[in-house]
Coordinates of C-alpha atoms and ligand atoms in Angstrom, one line a residue:
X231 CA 19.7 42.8 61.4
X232 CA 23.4 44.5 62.3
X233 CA 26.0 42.0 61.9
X234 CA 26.4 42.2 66.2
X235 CA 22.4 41.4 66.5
X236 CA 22.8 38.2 64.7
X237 CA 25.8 36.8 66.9
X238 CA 24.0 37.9 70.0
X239 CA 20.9 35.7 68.0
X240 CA 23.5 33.0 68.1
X241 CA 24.3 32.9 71.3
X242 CA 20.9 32.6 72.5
X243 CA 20.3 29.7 70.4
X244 CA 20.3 26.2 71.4
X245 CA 23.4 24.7 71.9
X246 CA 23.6 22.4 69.1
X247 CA 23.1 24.9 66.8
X248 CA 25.9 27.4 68.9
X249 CA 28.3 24.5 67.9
X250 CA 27.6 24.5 64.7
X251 CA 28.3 27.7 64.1
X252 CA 30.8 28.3 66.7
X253 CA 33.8 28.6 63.7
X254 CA 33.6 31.7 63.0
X255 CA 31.6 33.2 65.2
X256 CA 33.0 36.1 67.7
X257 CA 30.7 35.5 70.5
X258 CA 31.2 31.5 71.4
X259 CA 28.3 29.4 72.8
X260 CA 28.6 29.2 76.6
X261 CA 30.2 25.7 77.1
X262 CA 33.0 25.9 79.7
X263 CA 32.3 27.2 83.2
X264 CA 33.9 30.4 84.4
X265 CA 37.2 30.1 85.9
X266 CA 37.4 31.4 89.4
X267 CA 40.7 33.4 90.1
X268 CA 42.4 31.6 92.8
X269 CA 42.9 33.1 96.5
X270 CA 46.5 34.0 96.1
X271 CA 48.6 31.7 99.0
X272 CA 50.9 34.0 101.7
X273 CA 52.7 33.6 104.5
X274 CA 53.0 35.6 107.4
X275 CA 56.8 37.0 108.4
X276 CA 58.1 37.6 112.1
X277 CA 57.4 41.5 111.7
X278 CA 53.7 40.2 110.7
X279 CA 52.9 41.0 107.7
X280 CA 51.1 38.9 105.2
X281 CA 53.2 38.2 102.3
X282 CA 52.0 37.7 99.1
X283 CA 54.2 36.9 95.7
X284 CA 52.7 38.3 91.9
X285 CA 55.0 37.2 89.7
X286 CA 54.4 38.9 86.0
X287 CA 55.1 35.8 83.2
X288 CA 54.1 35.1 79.0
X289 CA 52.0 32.3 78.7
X290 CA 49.7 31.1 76.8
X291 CA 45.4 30.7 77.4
X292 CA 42.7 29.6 75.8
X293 CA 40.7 32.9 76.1
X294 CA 38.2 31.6 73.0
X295 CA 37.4 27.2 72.7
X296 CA 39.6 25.9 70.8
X297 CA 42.2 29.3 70.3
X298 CA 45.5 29.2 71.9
X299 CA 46.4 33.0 72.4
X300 CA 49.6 34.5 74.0
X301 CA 48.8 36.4 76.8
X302 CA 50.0 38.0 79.9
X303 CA 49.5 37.3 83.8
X304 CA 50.4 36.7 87.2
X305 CA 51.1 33.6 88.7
X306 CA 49.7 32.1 85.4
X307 CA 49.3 32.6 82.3
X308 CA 46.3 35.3 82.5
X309 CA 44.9 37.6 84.8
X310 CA 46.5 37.3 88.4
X311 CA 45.4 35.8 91.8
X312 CA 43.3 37.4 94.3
X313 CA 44.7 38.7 97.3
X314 CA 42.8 38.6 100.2
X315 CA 43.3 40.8 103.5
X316 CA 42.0 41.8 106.0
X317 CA 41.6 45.9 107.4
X318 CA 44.5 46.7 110.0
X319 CA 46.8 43.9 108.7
X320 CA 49.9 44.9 107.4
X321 CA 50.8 43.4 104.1
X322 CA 53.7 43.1 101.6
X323 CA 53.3 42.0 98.0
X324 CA 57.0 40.5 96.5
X325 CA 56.6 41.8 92.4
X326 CA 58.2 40.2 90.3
X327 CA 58.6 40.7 86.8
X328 CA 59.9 38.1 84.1
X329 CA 58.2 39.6 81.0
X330 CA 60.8 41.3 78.8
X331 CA 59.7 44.4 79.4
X332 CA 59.4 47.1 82.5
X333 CA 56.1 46.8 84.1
X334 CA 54.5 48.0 87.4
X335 CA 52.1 47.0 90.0
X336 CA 49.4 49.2 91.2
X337 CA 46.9 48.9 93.5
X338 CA 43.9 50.7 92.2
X339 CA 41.4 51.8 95.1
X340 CA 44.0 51.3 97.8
X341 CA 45.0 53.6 100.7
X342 CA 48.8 53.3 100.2
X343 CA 52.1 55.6 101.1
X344 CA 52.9 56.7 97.0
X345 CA 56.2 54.9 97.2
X346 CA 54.3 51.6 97.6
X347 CA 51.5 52.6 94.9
X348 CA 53.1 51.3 91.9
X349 CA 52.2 53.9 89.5
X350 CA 55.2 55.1 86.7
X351 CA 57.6 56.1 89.2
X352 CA 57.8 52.5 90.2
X353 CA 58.9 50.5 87.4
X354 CA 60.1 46.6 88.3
X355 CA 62.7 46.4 85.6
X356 CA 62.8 42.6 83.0
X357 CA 64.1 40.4 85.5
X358 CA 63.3 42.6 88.0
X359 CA 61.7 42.8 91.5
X360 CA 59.9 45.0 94.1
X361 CA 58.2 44.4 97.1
X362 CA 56.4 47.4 99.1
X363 CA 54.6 47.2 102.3
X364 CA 51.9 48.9 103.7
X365 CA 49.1 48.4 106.2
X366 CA 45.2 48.1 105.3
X367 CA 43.5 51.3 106.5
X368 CA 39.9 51.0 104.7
X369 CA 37.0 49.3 104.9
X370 CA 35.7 46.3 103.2
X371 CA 35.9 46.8 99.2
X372 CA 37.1 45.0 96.0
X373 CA 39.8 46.5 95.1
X374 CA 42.3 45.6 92.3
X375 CA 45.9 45.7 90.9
X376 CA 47.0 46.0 87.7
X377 CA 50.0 47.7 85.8
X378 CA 50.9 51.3 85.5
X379 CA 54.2 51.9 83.4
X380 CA 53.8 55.1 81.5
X381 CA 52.6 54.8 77.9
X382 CA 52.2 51.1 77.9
X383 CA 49.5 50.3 80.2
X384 CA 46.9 49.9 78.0
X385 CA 49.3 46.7 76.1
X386 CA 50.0 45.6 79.3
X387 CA 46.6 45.3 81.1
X388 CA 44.8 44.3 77.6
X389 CA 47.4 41.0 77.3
X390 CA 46.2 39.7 80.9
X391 CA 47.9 41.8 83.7
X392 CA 45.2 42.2 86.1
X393 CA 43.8 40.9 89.3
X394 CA 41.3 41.6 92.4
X395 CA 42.5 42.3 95.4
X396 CA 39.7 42.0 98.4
X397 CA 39.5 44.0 101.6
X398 CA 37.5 42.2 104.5
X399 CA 36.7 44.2 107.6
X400 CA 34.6 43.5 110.8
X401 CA 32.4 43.4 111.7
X402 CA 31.4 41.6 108.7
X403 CA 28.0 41.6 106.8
X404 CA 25.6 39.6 106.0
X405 CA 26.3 39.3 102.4
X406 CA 27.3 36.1 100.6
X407 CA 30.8 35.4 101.0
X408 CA 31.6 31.8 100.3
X409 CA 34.3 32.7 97.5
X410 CA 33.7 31.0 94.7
X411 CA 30.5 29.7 95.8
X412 CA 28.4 32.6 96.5
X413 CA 30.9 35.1 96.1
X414 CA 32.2 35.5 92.7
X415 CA 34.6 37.9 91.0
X416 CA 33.2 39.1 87.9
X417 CA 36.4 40.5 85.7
X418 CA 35.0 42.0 82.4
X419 CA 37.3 42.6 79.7
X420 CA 36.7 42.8 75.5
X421 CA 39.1 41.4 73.5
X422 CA 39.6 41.1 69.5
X423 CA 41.9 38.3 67.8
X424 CA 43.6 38.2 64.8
X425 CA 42.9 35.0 62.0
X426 CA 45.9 33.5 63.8
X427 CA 43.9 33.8 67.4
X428 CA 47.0 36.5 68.5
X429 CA 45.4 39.5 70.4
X430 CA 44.8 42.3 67.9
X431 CA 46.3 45.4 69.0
X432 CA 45.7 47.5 66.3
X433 CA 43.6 50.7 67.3
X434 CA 41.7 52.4 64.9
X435 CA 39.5 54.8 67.4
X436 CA 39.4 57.2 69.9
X437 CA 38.4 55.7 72.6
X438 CA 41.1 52.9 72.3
X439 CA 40.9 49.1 71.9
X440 CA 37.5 48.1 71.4
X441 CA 37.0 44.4 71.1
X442 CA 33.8 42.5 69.2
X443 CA 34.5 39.4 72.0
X444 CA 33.6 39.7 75.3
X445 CA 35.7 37.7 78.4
X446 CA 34.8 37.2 82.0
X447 CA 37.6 35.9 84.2
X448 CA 39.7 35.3 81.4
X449 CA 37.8 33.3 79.1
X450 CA 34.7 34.1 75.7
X451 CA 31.5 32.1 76.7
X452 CA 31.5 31.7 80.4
X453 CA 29.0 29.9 82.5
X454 CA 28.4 29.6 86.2
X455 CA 26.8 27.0 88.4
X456 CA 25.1 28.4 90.7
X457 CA 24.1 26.8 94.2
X458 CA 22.4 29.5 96.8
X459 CA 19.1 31.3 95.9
X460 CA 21.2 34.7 96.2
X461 CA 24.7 35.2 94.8
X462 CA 27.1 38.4 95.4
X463 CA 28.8 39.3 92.2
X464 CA 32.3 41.4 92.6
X465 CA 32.3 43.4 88.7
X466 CA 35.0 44.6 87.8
X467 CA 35.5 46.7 84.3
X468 CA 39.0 45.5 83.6
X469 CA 38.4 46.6 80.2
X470 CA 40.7 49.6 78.2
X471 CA 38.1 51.3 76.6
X472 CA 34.3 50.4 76.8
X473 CA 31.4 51.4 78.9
X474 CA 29.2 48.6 79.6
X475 CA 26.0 48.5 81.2
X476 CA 24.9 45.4 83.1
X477 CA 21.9 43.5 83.6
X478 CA 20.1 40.5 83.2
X479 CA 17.9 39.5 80.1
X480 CA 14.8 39.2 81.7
X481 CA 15.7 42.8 83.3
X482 CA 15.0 41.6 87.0
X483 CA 15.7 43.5 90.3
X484 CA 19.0 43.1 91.7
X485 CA 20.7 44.9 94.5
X486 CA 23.9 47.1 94.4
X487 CA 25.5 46.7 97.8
X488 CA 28.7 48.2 97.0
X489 CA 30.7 50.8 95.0
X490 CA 34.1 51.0 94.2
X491 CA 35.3 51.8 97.8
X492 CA 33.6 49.6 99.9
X493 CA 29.3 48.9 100.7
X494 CA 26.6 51.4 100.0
X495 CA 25.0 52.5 103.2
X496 CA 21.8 50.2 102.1
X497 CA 21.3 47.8 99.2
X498 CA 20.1 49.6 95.9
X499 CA 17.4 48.2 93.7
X500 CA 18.6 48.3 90.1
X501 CA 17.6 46.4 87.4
X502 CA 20.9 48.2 85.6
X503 CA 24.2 49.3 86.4
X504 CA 26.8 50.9 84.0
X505 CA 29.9 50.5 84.9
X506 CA 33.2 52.6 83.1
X507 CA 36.6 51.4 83.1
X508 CA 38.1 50.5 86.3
X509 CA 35.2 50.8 88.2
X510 CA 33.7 48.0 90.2
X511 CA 29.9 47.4 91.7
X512 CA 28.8 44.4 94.2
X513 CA 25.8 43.1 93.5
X514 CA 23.4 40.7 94.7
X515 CA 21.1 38.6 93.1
X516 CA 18.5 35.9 93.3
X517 CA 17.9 32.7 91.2
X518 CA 14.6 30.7 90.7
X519 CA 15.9 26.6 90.7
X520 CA 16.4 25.1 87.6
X521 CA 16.3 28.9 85.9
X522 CA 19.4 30.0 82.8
X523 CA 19.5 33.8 82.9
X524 CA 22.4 35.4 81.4
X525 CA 23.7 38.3 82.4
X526 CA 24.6 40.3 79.5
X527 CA 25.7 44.2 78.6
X528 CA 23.6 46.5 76.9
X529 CA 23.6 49.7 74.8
X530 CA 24.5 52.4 76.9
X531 CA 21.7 54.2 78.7
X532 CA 23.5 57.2 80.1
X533 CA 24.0 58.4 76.7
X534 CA 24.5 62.6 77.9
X535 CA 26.6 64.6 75.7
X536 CA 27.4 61.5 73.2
X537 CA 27.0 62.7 69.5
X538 CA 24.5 60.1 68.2
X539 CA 26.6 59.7 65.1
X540 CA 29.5 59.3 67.5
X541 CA 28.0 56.6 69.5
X542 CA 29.0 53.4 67.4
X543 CA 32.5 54.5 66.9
X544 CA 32.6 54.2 71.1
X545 CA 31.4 50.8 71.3
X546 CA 28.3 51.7 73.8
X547 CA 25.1 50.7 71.2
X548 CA 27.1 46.9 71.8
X549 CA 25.1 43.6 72.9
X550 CA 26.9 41.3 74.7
X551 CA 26.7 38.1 77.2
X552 CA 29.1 38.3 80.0
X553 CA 28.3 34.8 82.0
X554 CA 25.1 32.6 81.7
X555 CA 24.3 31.6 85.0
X556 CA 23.0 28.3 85.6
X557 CA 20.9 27.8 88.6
X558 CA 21.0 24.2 90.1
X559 CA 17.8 22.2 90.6
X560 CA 17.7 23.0 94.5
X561 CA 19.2 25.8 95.5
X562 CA 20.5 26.3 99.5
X563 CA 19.0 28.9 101.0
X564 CA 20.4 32.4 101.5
X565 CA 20.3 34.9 103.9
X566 CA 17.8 37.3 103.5
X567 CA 19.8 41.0 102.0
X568 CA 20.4 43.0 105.6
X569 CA 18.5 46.2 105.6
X570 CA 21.9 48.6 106.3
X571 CA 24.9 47.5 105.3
X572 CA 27.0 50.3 106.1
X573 CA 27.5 53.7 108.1
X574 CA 28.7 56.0 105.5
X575 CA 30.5 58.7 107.3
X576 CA 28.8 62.7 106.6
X577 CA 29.9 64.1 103.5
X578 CA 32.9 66.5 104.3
X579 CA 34.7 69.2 102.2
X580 CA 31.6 70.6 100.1
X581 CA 32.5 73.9 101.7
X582 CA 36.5 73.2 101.9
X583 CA 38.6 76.0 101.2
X584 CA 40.8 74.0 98.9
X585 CA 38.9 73.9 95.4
X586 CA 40.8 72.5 92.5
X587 CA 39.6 72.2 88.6
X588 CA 40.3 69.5 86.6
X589 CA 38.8 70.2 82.6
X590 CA 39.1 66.7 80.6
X591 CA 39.8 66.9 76.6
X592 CA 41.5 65.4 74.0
X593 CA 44.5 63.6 75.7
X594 CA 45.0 66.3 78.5
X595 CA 43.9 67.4 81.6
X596 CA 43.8 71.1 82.4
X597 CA 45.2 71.4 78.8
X598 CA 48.1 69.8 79.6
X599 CA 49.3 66.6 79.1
X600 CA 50.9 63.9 81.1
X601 CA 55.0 65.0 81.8
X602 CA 56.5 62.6 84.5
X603 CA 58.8 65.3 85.5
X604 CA 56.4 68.3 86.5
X605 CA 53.9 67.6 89.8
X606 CA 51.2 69.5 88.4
X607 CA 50.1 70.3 92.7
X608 CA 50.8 69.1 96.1
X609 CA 48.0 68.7 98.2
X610 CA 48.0 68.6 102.3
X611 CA 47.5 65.5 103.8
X612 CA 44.2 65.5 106.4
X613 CA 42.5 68.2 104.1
X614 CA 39.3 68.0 102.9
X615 CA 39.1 69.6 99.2
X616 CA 36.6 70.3 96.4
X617 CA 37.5 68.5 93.2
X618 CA 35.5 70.5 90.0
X619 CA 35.8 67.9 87.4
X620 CA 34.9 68.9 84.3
X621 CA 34.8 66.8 80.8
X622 CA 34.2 69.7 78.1
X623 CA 35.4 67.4 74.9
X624 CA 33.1 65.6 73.1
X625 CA 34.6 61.7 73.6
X626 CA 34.1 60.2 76.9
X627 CA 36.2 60.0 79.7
X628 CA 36.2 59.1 83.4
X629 CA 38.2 60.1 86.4
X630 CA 40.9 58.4 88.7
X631 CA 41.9 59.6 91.7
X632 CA 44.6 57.6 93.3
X633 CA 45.2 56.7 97.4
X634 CA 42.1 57.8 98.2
X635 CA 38.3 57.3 97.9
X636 CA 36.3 60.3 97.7
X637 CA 32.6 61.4 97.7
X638 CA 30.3 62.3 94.6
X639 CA 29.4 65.9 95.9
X640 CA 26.9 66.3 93.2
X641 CA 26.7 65.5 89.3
X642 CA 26.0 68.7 87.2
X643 CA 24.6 70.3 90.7
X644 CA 22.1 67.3 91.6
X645 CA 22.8 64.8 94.2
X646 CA 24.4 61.3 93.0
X647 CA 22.4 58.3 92.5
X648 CA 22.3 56.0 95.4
X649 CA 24.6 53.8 94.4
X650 CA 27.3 56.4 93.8
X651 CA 26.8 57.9 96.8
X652 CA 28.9 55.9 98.5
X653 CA 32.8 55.6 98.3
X654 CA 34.4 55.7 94.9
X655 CA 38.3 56.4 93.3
X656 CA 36.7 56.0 89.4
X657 CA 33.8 58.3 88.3
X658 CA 32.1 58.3 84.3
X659 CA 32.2 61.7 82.8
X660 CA 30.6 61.8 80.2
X661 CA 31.0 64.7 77.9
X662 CA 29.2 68.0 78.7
X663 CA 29.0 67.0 82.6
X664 CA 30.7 68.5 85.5
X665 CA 31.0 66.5 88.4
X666 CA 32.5 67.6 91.8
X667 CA 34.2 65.5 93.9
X668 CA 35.1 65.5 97.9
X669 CA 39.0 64.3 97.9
X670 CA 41.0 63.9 101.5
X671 CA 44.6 62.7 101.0
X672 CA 44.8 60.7 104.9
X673 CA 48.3 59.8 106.5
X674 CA 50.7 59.4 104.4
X675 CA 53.2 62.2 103.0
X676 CA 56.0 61.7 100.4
X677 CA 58.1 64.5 99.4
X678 CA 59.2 62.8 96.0
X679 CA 56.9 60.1 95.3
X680 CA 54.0 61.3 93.4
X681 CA 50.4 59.7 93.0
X682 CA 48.2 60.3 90.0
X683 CA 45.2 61.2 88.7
X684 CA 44.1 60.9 85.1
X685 CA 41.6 58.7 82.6
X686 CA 40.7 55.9 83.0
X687 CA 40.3 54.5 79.4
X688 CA 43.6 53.6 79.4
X689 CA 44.7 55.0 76.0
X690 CA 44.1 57.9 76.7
X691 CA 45.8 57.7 80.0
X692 CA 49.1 56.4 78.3
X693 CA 49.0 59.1 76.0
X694 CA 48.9 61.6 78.6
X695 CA 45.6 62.4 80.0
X696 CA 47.0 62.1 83.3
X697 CA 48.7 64.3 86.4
X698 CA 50.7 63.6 89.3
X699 CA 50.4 65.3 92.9
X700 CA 52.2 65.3 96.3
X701 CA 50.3 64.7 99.3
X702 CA 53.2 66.7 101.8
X703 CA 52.4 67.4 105.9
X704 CA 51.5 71.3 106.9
X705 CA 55.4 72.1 106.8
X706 CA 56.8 69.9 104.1
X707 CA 58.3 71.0 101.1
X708 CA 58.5 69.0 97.9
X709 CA 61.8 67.5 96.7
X710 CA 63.5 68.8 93.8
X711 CA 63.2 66.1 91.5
X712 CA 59.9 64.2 91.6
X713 CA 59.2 60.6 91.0
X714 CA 62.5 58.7 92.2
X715 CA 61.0 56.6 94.2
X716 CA 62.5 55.5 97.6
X717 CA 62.6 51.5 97.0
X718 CA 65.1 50.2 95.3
X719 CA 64.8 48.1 92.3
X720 CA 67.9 45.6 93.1
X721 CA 68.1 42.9 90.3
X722 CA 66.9 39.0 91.2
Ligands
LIG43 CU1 43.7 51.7 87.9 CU2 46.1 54.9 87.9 O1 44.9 53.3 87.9
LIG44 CU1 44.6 53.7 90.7
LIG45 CU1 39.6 59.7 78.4

C-alpha cells in the first residue's frame, strides 16, 4: 500500500477511528459541513447598475480541524463571495485591495471591454482601489474571479483569492437552482501545510504547487446535507496545478449539463469528468434517502502523451475525497433533468480565413515567453478565427482564452466529446495533442488595453507562458504603448 492509499483507507473508515487518527493525518475525516460561499449583497445606483464590493484582506481560516492557517480572501478571510447577475444587467464591482501587496481582479469566462478585465495591466495598488463596469452579454454560466498580477498569481490564488461569479439568463431551465440547497458551488483546490499549519509554498515540480490535502469551498474534510433527490453541483478547479478527475465512489451516472461557458445543448451521461485548472462543469446528480456517497477524484484517465514515469511527479495517479454527501432520510422531490437545455448556436469559423498557431512548451507560447510590453497580435472584433493549438512539450498544459468563449473545432482532427462541445474559455492539452479552437472577439475594441491568453496551471502562467492581444474595429490602429489601462487607480 502507497503511503496516499492508506489515508484514502482512513478516510473511508468509521468515524471513530478517523478521529483517532486524525493527528497527523493529511486527509481529515469528514466532520464539519461544507461552507457555502455567500451571495455577495449589492446595491443598485441611479445609472442602474448592480454594484457589488470585493474587498481583498489577510485573515486567518481553519482550512484543516483544528489548524489555524493565514490565508487570503475577499470579503473574509478565504475565498470570496459569489456574485450573482443576471444577462443584460449592467454591473460594476468596487476592488478593493488591503493586502500589502498589488493584486488584480479578473473575471475569468466573462465577456468584458479589456480595460475592465483585470488581467496585469490592471493592478489595484496596497491600499488601493478599482471599480470597472460593464454589462452582461452571455448566457447563463458559472463564471469566476480571481487575481491576475503578473508573476504572482499563483501566491495569490493559492492563499485564498478566489470566488464564483454566476450568470442567470431567461428563460431559465429547469435545473436545480435553490443556492445552497440544491445548487451548490463546488470550489476545488489542493493545499499543503507546513508543521506549523502555514501554507507551504515551496515548489519542487514542474507542474507547480501540488498539495497532499484536498479543500472544497475553503475547508479539508467537507460534508454536505443533502435534501432533493437531484442536486446541481457548480465545480470549479480553483486549483494551480492538478488535474482531477471526478466522480463518485460507487461510479454512478451523473449528468453534465454545463461547460465552462454556459449549458450543454442536452444533459451528458458521465459517470466521470476531468476537469484542468480553471475549468468548471455543472452537474447533476441523484441521491437514494438515507445513502453517504462521496464524491472523490481519481487517477487521471486521459492519460495521452504523459510519460508513465512522469505521471507521479504531476500529481494525476492521486486519490482523493472532495465532499461526502449525506443524503437526508426523505428527500423532496426534484424535477425530472429537461431533455434540451440549450440551443447551441452552429459552429462558425472552421473555414475562417484568420488561422492563428499557438505551440505550448516549457514556459512559452510560440517560443516566446510572456513580455508585458510586446502584443504578440491584434485580432478584429466580429471575426470568426481558427485557433491551432498545439502542446508539443512533454508536461501538461491547458489553454486560456480571455473575453471570449469559443468552440472545440475538433481534438487531434476528431469531433469533441459532448460535453466539450459546448461553450468553453479553458481547454486540457495534454502533451502530443493539437486542438483547434473557433475564437470570435464580439463588441468591444481597446486600442491599449490588452487581454490574454496563456496556461492555465498557474506557474507556468506567471513565469511566462502567456500572450497578450488587441481586439481593434476594421480601421483601428493599436496604441503605441500597450497595457496602460484607461481607469485610474486613485488611492482610498
Ligand atoms: Cu483565470 Cu487569465 O485567467
Ligand atoms: Cu481568464
Ligand atoms: Cu502549462
Amino acid at each position: 500500500m502507497t503511503r496516499r492509499q492508506l489515508l484514502v483507507g482512513l478516510t473511508a473508515a468509521p468515524l471513530a477511528m478517523s478521529l483517532a487518527c486524525s493527528r497527523d493525518q493529511r486527509v481529515p475525516p469528514s466532520t464539519r459541513p461544507l461552507p457555502i460561499p455567500p451571495l455577495a449583497d449589492s446595491t443598485v445606483d441611479a445609472d442602474g447598475f448592480r454594484i457589488f464590493t470585493l474587498r481583498a484582506m489577510a485573515g486567518q481560516t481553519e482550512m484543516v480541524t483544528g489548524v489555524r492557517t493565514d490565508t487570503w480572501g475577499f470579503n473574509g478571510s478565504i475565498l470570496g463571495p459569489t456574485l450573482r447577475a443576471r444577462r443584460g444587467e449592467s454591473v460594476a464591482v468596487r476592488v478593493e485591495n488591503t493586502l500589502a501587496e498589488p493584486t488584480t481582479v479578473h473575471w475569468h469566462g466573462m465577456h468584458v471591454p479589456a480595460a475592465a478585465d483585470g488581467g496585469p495591466h490592471q493592478m489595484v495598488p496596497a491600499g488601493g482601489s478599482w471599480e470597472p463596469r460593464w454589462q452582461i452579454r452571455q448566457p447563463a454560466a458559472t463564471l469566476w474571479y480571481h487575481p491576475h498580477p503578473h508573476g504572482a498569481t499563483e501566491k495569490h490564488v493559492y492563499r485564498g483569492l478566489a470566488g464564483l461569479f454566476i450568470v442567470d439568463d431567461d428563460p431559465q431551465v429547469d435545473l436545480p437552482h435553490e443556492y445552497g440547497v440544491d445548487d451548490i458551488p463546488l470550489i476545488i483546490q489542493d493545499r499543503r501545510f507546513t508543521g506549523a499549519g502555514a501554507l507551504d509554498e515551496s515548489d519542487p515540480t514542474d507542474i507547480g504547487l501540488l498539495g497532499d490535502t484536498l479543500v472544497t469551498n475553503g475547508i479539508a474534510g467537507a460534508h454536505l446535507t443533502v435534501h432533493t433527490e437531484r442536486v446541481r453541483l457548480r465545480i470549479l478547479n480553483g486549483s494551480g496545478a492538478r488535474l482531477y478527475n471526478l466522480g463518485f465512489s460507487d461510479t454512478r451516472v451523473f449528468h453534465i449539463v454545463g461547460s465552462d461557458g454556459g449549458l450543454l445543448a442536452e444533459p451528458v451521461p458521465a459517470s466521470r469528468i476531468q476537469l484542468s485548472p480553471g475549468e468548471r462543469a455543472e452537474i447533476v446528480v441523484a441521491l437514494r434517502a438515507g445513502e453517504r456517497i462521496p464524491l472523490r477524484s481519481f487517477p487521471l484517465e486521459n492519460r495521452a502523451g504523459l510519460a508513465a514515469d512522469e505521471a507521479g511527479r504531476f500529481g494525476v495517479d492521486d486519490t482523493f475525497t472532495v465532499v461526502d454527501l449525506i443524503a437526508e432520510q426523505s428527500l423532496r422531490s426534484s424535477a425530472r433533468l429537461p431533455a434540451s437545455l440549450a440551443t447551441l448556436p452552429p459552429l462558425r469559423g472552421a473555414t475562417a480565413a484568420v488561422q492563428r498557431q499557438f505551440d505550448l512548451q516549457w514556459f512559452m507560447i510560440n517560443r516566446r515567453r510572456m513580455d508585458m510590453d510586446r502584443i504578440d497580435f491584434h485580432a478584429i472584433v466580429d471575426t470568426d478565427e481558427v485557433w491551432t493549438v498545439r502542446n508539443v512539450d512533454n508536461w501538461p498544459h491547458n489553454f486560456h482564452v480571455h473575453d471570449t468563449q469559443f468552440r472545440i473545432i475538433d481534438i487531434d482532427g476528431e469531433p469533441p466529446p459532448a460535453h466539450l462541445a459546448g461553450f468553453k474559455d479553458t481547454v486540457y492539452t495534454p502533451p502530443g495533442q493539437r486542438i483547434r479552437l473557433a475564437v470570435r472577439f464580439a463588441d468591444y475594441t481597446d486600442p491599449r488595453a490588452p487581454y490574454m491568453y496563456h496556461c492555465h496551471l498557474t506557474m507556468h502562467e506567471d513565469r511566462g507562458m502567456m500572450g497578450q492581444f488587441l481586439v481593434l474595429g476594421p480601421q483601428e490602429r493599436a496604441a503605441e504603448q500597450p497595457g496602460t489601462a484607461t481607469h485610474d487607480h486613485a488611492m482610498s
